Coordinates of C-alpha atoms in Angstrom, one line a residue:
X166 CA -4.0 -119.8 35.6
X167 CA -4.8 -117.2 38.3
X168 CA -3.5 -117.9 41.8
X169 CA -7.1 -117.9 43.2
X170 CA -8.0 -120.7 40.8
X171 CA -5.4 -123.1 42.0
X172 CA -6.8 -125.8 44.2
X173 CA -5.4 -128.6 46.4
X174 CA -6.8 -131.2 43.9
X175 CA -4.6 -129.6 41.1
X176 CA -1.5 -130.1 43.2
X177 CA -2.5 -133.6 44.4
X178 CA -3.1 -134.6 40.7
X179 CA 0.4 -133.5 39.8
X180 CA 1.9 -135.6 42.6
X181 CA -0.5 -138.5 41.6
X182 CA -1.8 -138.9 45.2
X183 CA -5.0 -138.1 47.1
X184 CA -5.6 -134.8 48.8
X185 CA -5.0 -136.3 52.2
X186 CA -1.8 -137.9 51.0
X187 CA -0.4 -134.7 49.6
X188 CA -0.9 -133.0 53.0
X189 CA 0.9 -135.8 54.7
X190 CA 3.8 -135.6 52.3
X191 CA 4.0 -131.8 52.7
X192 CA 4.3 -132.2 56.5
X193 CA 7.2 -134.7 56.2
X194 CA 9.4 -133.2 53.6
X195 CA 12.5 -134.1 55.6
X196 CA 11.8 -137.7 54.5
X197 CA 12.0 -136.8 50.9
X198 CA 15.0 -134.5 50.8
X199 CA 18.3 -135.9 51.9
X200 CA 20.5 -133.3 53.7
X201 CA 21.8 -130.9 54.4
X202 CA 25.0 -132.0 52.7
X203 CA 27.9 -129.4 52.9
X204 CA 29.2 -129.0 49.3
X205 CA 31.8 -126.6 48.1
X206 CA 30.4 -124.9 45.0
X207 CA 31.2 -121.6 43.3
X208 CA 34.0 -120.8 45.9
X209 CA 31.6 -121.2 48.8
X210 CA 30.4 -123.9 51.1
X211 CA 26.7 -124.5 50.7
X212 CA 24.1 -126.7 52.5
X213 CA 22.6 -128.8 49.7
X214 CA 19.5 -131.0 49.9
X215 CA 19.0 -133.9 47.4
X216 CA 15.5 -135.2 46.6
X217 CA 15.0 -138.9 47.0
X218 CA 14.1 -141.2 44.1
X219 CA 11.4 -141.4 42.7
X220 CA 10.1 -138.3 44.6
X221 CA 12.3 -136.1 42.5
X222 CA 10.1 -136.8 39.5
X223 CA 7.1 -135.6 41.4
X224 CA 8.9 -132.4 42.3
X225 CA 9.9 -131.9 38.6
X226 CA 6.3 -132.4 37.5
X227 CA 5.2 -129.8 40.0
X228 CA 8.0 -127.4 38.7
X229 CA 6.8 -127.9 35.1
X230 CA 3.2 -127.3 36.2
X231 CA 4.2 -124.0 37.9
X232 CA 5.9 -123.0 34.7
X233 CA 2.8 -123.7 32.7
X234 CA 0.6 -121.8 35.1
X235 CA 2.9 -118.7 34.8
X236 CA 3.2 -117.4 38.3
X237 CA 6.7 -115.8 37.8
X238 CA 7.1 -112.2 36.9
X239 CA 8.0 -111.2 33.3
X240 CA 11.2 -109.6 34.5
X241 CA 12.5 -112.9 35.9
X242 CA 15.0 -114.9 33.8
X243 CA 16.2 -117.5 36.3
X244 CA 14.2 -120.7 36.8
X245 CA 11.8 -119.9 34.0
X246 CA 11.4 -122.0 30.9
X247 CA 12.7 -120.3 27.8
X248 CA 14.7 -117.7 29.6
X249 CA 18.3 -117.6 30.9
X250 CA 21.1 -115.2 32.0
X251 CA 21.8 -114.6 28.3
X252 CA 18.2 -113.4 27.7
X253 CA 18.5 -111.1 30.7
X254 CA 21.8 -109.7 29.5
X255 CA 20.2 -108.8 26.2
X256 CA 18.0 -106.2 27.9
X257 CA 21.1 -104.4 29.2
X258 CA 23.2 -104.7 26.0
X259 CA 24.9 -101.3 25.3
X260 CA 23.2 -99.5 28.2
X261 CA 25.5 -96.8 29.5
X262 CA 24.9 -97.0 33.3
X263 CA 24.3 -100.1 35.3
X264 CA 23.6 -101.2 38.9
X265 CA 23.8 -104.7 40.2
X266 CA 22.4 -106.2 43.4
X267 CA 22.7 -109.7 44.9
X268 CA 20.6 -111.1 47.7
X269 CA 22.8 -112.7 50.3
X270 CA 22.0 -116.3 51.2
X271 CA 18.6 -116.0 49.5
X272 CA 17.3 -119.5 49.6
X273 CA 17.8 -120.2 53.4
X274 CA 16.6 -116.7 54.2
X275 CA 13.1 -117.5 52.8
X276 CA 11.3 -119.0 55.8
X277 CA 8.2 -121.1 55.6
X278 CA 5.9 -118.7 57.3
X279 CA 7.1 -115.7 55.3
X280 CA 6.6 -117.7 52.0
X281 CA 3.1 -118.8 53.1
X282 CA 2.1 -115.1 53.8
X283 CA 3.5 -114.0 50.5
X284 CA 1.4 -116.7 48.7
X285 CA -1.8 -115.6 50.5
X286 CA -1.1 -112.0 49.6
X287 CA -0.6 -113.0 46.0
X288 CA -4.1 -114.5 45.9
X289 CA -3.7 -118.2 46.7
X290 CA -6.2 -119.4 49.2
X291 CA -5.0 -120.2 52.8
X292 CA -5.0 -124.0 52.3
X293 CA -3.1 -123.9 49.0
X294 CA -0.7 -121.4 50.5
X295 CA 0.1 -123.6 53.5
X296 CA 0.4 -126.7 51.3
X297 CA 2.8 -125.0 48.8
X298 CA 4.9 -123.4 51.5
X299 CA 5.3 -126.8 53.2
X300 CA 6.2 -128.6 49.9
X301 CA 8.7 -125.8 49.0
X302 CA 10.5 -125.8 52.4
X303 CA 12.4 -128.2 54.7
X304 CA 13.7 -127.5 58.2
X305 CA 11.7 -124.3 58.1
X306 CA 13.3 -122.7 55.0
X307 CA 13.6 -123.1 51.2
X308 CA 16.4 -125.7 50.5
X309 CA 19.0 -125.4 47.9
X310 CA 18.9 -128.3 45.5
X311 CA 15.1 -129.0 45.2
X312 CA 13.6 -128.7 41.7
X313 CA 11.0 -126.3 43.0
X314 CA 13.3 -124.0 45.1
X315 CA 13.7 -121.5 42.2
X316 CA 9.9 -121.4 41.9
X317 CA 9.6 -120.7 45.6
X318 CA 12.1 -117.8 45.2
X319 CA 10.3 -116.4 42.2
X320 CA 7.0 -116.5 44.1
X321 CA 8.5 -114.9 47.2
X322 CA 10.2 -112.1 45.2
X323 CA 7.2 -111.3 43.0
X324 CA 6.2 -108.2 45.0
X325 CA 9.8 -106.8 44.6
X326 CA 9.8 -107.6 40.9
X327 CA 6.4 -105.9 40.4
X328 CA 7.4 -102.7 42.3
X329 CA 10.8 -102.3 40.6
X330 CA 9.6 -103.2 37.1
X331 CA 6.7 -100.7 37.4
X332 CA 9.0 -97.9 38.4
X333 CA 11.5 -98.9 35.8
X334 CA 8.9 -98.7 33.1
X335 CA 8.0 -95.2 34.0
X336 CA 11.6 -94.1 33.9
X337 CA 12.7 -96.0 30.8
X338 CA 15.1 -98.2 32.8
X339 CA 15.7 -101.9 32.0
X340 CA 15.2 -104.3 34.9
X341 CA 15.8 -108.0 35.1
X342 CA 16.3 -110.6 37.9
X343 CA 18.0 -114.0 37.4
X344 CA 17.6 -116.0 40.6
X345 CA 19.0 -113.7 43.4
X346 CA 20.8 -111.3 41.0
X347 CA 19.0 -108.1 40.2
X348 CA 20.2 -105.7 37.5
X349 CA 19.0 -102.2 36.3
X350 CA 20.5 -100.1 33.5
X351 CA 19.7 -97.0 31.5
X352 CA 21.2 -94.1 29.7
X353 CA 20.7 -91.8 32.7
X354 CA 22.8 -92.4 35.9
X355 CA 20.3 -90.7 38.2
X356 CA 17.5 -93.0 37.1
X357 CA 19.7 -96.1 37.5
X358 CA 20.8 -95.1 41.0
X359 CA 17.2 -94.3 42.0
X360 CA 16.1 -97.8 41.0
X361 CA 19.1 -99.4 42.8
X362 CA 18.2 -97.6 46.0
X363 CA 14.6 -98.9 45.6
X364 CA 15.9 -102.4 45.3
X365 CA 17.9 -102.0 48.5
X366 CA 14.9 -100.8 50.4
X367 CA 12.6 -103.5 48.9
X368 CA 15.1 -106.4 49.8
X369 CA 15.3 -105.3 53.4
X370 CA 11.6 -104.8 53.7
X371 CA 11.1 -108.4 52.7
X372 CA 13.3 -109.8 55.4
X373 CA 16.3 -110.3 53.2
X374 CA 19.8 -108.8 52.9
X375 CA 21.8 -107.3 50.1
X376 CA 25.2 -108.7 49.6
X377 CA 27.3 -105.7 50.6
X378 CA 30.6 -107.2 49.4
X379 CA 29.3 -107.5 45.8
X380 CA 27.5 -104.2 46.1
X381 CA 30.9 -102.5 46.8
X382 CA 32.6 -104.3 44.0
X383 CA 29.9 -104.1 41.2
X384 CA 27.1 -102.0 42.7
X385 CA 27.2 -99.2 40.1
X386 CA 29.0 -98.9 36.8
X387 CA 29.3 -95.7 34.7
X388 CA 29.4 -95.6 30.9
X389 CA 33.2 -95.5 30.8
X390 CA 33.5 -98.7 32.9
X391 CA 33.5 -102.4 31.9
X392 CA 30.0 -103.8 32.5
X393 CA 28.8 -107.3 32.9
X394 CA 25.4 -109.0 33.6
X395 CA 25.7 -112.4 35.3
X396 CA 29.3 -112.6 34.0
X397 CA 28.3 -111.7 30.4
X398 CA 30.0 -108.7 28.9
X399 CA 27.3 -106.1 27.8
X400 CA 29.6 -103.1 27.4
X401 CA 29.5 -103.1 23.6
X402 CA 26.1 -102.8 21.8
X403 CA 27.5 -105.2 19.1
X404 CA 26.7 -108.3 21.0
X405 CA 27.2 -110.4 24.1
X406 CA 30.6 -111.9 25.2
X407 CA 31.6 -114.1 28.1
X408 CA 33.6 -112.3 30.7
X409 CA 37.2 -113.8 31.0
X410 CA 36.8 -114.3 34.8
X411 CA 33.5 -116.2 34.3
X412 CA 35.0 -118.3 31.5
X413 CA 37.8 -119.3 33.9
X414 CA 35.4 -120.0 36.7
X415 CA 33.3 -122.2 34.4
X416 CA 36.3 -124.3 33.4
X417 CA 37.4 -124.6 37.1
X418 CA 33.9 -125.8 38.2
X419 CA 33.7 -128.3 35.4
X420 CA 37.2 -129.7 36.0
X421 CA 36.3 -129.9 39.7
X422 CA 33.4 -132.3 38.8
X423 CA 35.8 -134.3 36.6
X424 CA 38.3 -134.7 39.5
X425 CA 35.5 -135.6 42.0
X426 CA 34.0 -138.1 39.7
X427 CA 37.3 -140.1 39.5
X428 CA 37.2 -140.7 43.3
X429 CA 33.4 -141.3 43.7
X430 CA 32.5 -143.1 46.9
X431 CA 29.1 -143.9 48.6
X432 CA 29.6 -140.9 51.0
X433 CA 30.5 -138.5 48.3
X434 CA 27.8 -139.6 45.9
X435 CA 25.3 -136.8 46.4
X436 CA 27.9 -134.0 46.5
X437 CA 29.4 -135.2 43.3
X438 CA 25.9 -135.4 41.7
X439 CA 25.3 -131.8 42.7
X440 CA 28.7 -130.8 41.3
X441 CA 27.6 -132.3 38.0
X442 CA 24.4 -130.3 38.1
X443 CA 26.5 -127.1 38.6
X444 CA 28.8 -128.2 35.8
X445 CA 26.0 -128.7 33.4
X446 CA 24.6 -125.3 34.4
X447 CA 27.9 -123.8 33.3
X448 CA 27.8 -125.7 30.0
X449 CA 24.3 -124.3 29.2
X450 CA 25.4 -120.9 30.3
X451 CA 28.4 -120.9 27.9
X452 CA 26.4 -122.4 25.1
X453 CA 24.0 -119.5 25.1
X454 CA 26.9 -117.1 24.2
X455 CA 29.5 -119.3 22.6
X456 CA 28.2 -122.7 21.3
X457 CA 31.6 -124.0 20.2
X458 CA 33.2 -123.4 23.6
X459 CA 30.1 -124.8 25.3
X460 CA 30.5 -128.0 23.3
X461 CA 34.1 -128.4 24.5
X462 CA 33.1 -128.0 28.1
X463 CA 30.3 -130.5 27.6
X464 CA 32.9 -133.0 26.5
X465 CA 34.7 -132.6 29.8
X466 CA 31.5 -133.3 31.7
X467 CA 31.0 -136.4 29.6
X468 CA 34.5 -137.5 30.6
X469 CA 33.5 -137.1 34.2
X470 CA 30.4 -139.2 33.6
X471 CA 32.5 -142.0 32.3
X472 CA 34.9 -141.8 35.3
X473 CA 31.9 -141.9 37.7
X474 CA 30.3 -144.9 35.9
X475 CA 33.7 -146.7 36.0
X476 CA 33.9 -146.2 39.8
X477 CA 30.3 -147.4 40.2
X478 CA 30.7 -150.6 38.1
X479 CA 33.6 -151.6 40.3
X480 CA 31.3 -152.0 43.3
X481 CA 27.7 -152.4 42.0
X482 CA 26.8 -155.8 40.7
X483 CA 24.4 -154.4 38.1
X484 CA 24.4 -153.9 34.4
X485 CA 24.1 -150.2 33.9
X486 CA 23.9 -148.0 30.9
X487 CA 26.0 -144.8 30.8
X488 CA 23.3 -142.5 32.3
X489 CA 21.6 -144.9 34.7
X490 CA 23.3 -143.5 37.8
X491 CA 22.2 -140.0 36.9
X492 CA 18.5 -140.8 36.5
X493 CA 18.3 -143.2 39.5
X494 CA 20.6 -141.8 42.1
X495 CA 18.5 -142.8 45.1
X496 CA 18.3 -146.5 44.0
X497 CA 22.0 -146.5 43.5
X498 CA 23.0 -145.0 46.8
X499 CA 20.5 -146.8 49.1
X500 CA 19.1 -150.3 49.2
X501 CA 15.4 -149.8 48.8
X502 CA 14.5 -152.5 51.3
X503 CA 17.1 -152.2 54.0
X504 CA 17.9 -148.5 53.5
X505 CA 21.7 -149.3 53.4
X506 CA 24.4 -148.8 50.8
X507 CA 24.2 -151.0 47.8
X508 CA 27.9 -150.8 47.3
X509 CA 30.6 -150.9 49.9
X510 CA 34.2 -149.8 50.0

């Protein structure tokens, strides 16, 4: 679907409400996203928002619709169905010179008004642009934790992707972006550096910032240096391999979920649920490269699920199956009538 063909009725149908109701929902997103909740993930404190139940399913349907409509750039491998960090790494396999750029605090840096302007520039009409910008933001910015946050990022960064991909095609340089990580590589260092400088300029021009710390550490790699893409070793043209540091980080994050699940409480419910989401992300990441090791990590997540369910059954007077608490977190955490905790300490 072309952006100009998307209408308010399309979006309202996805959410199964009237056009008036979808506008009302979009203007009160703080009612449907719980947060921010400070959660320590990937060696950093992050402000996470958790969608309420059953609204999370509306957001997931909207995410799936955006995927079908194909609004993301072809160079994007994060938040796009059928693509992953592994598919991005394949484009850089065996390339001799590589540059990496990371956008600092990308999600909260994308403000509602900036997103709306980008959508209008892309071709969406003004009403649809305003509606989508409202649905994709809370407290004036794109939240981390919403099912459509990655779609918001991909729509916002489309201009950058188009500009870099166009120039990369002319110079014979490979370019990919996975969420906020951008990578260019080629056989000629001058071309790679030129594209890296273009990325720096484009990021700043779009009211964002390059992560200078990561730029100093992994900003440019020559052919004689060890090279990774999203933690995947691409140095050898023979095939992909998981970087040792990333493998250790994956295990650490998954074990962190297991430990947190053992001591699950009402107040820690949403942070633990988010940690599980991160843990499963690592499982899928590892499975793309090493299915056997990915299966082992998945067994640790399953152990955490059992610990969490055990903690829940101690206090919730309900007969639950093993995955009920994952699919219905809002009902578990809050009483649907009194808006209080179902289970107490």
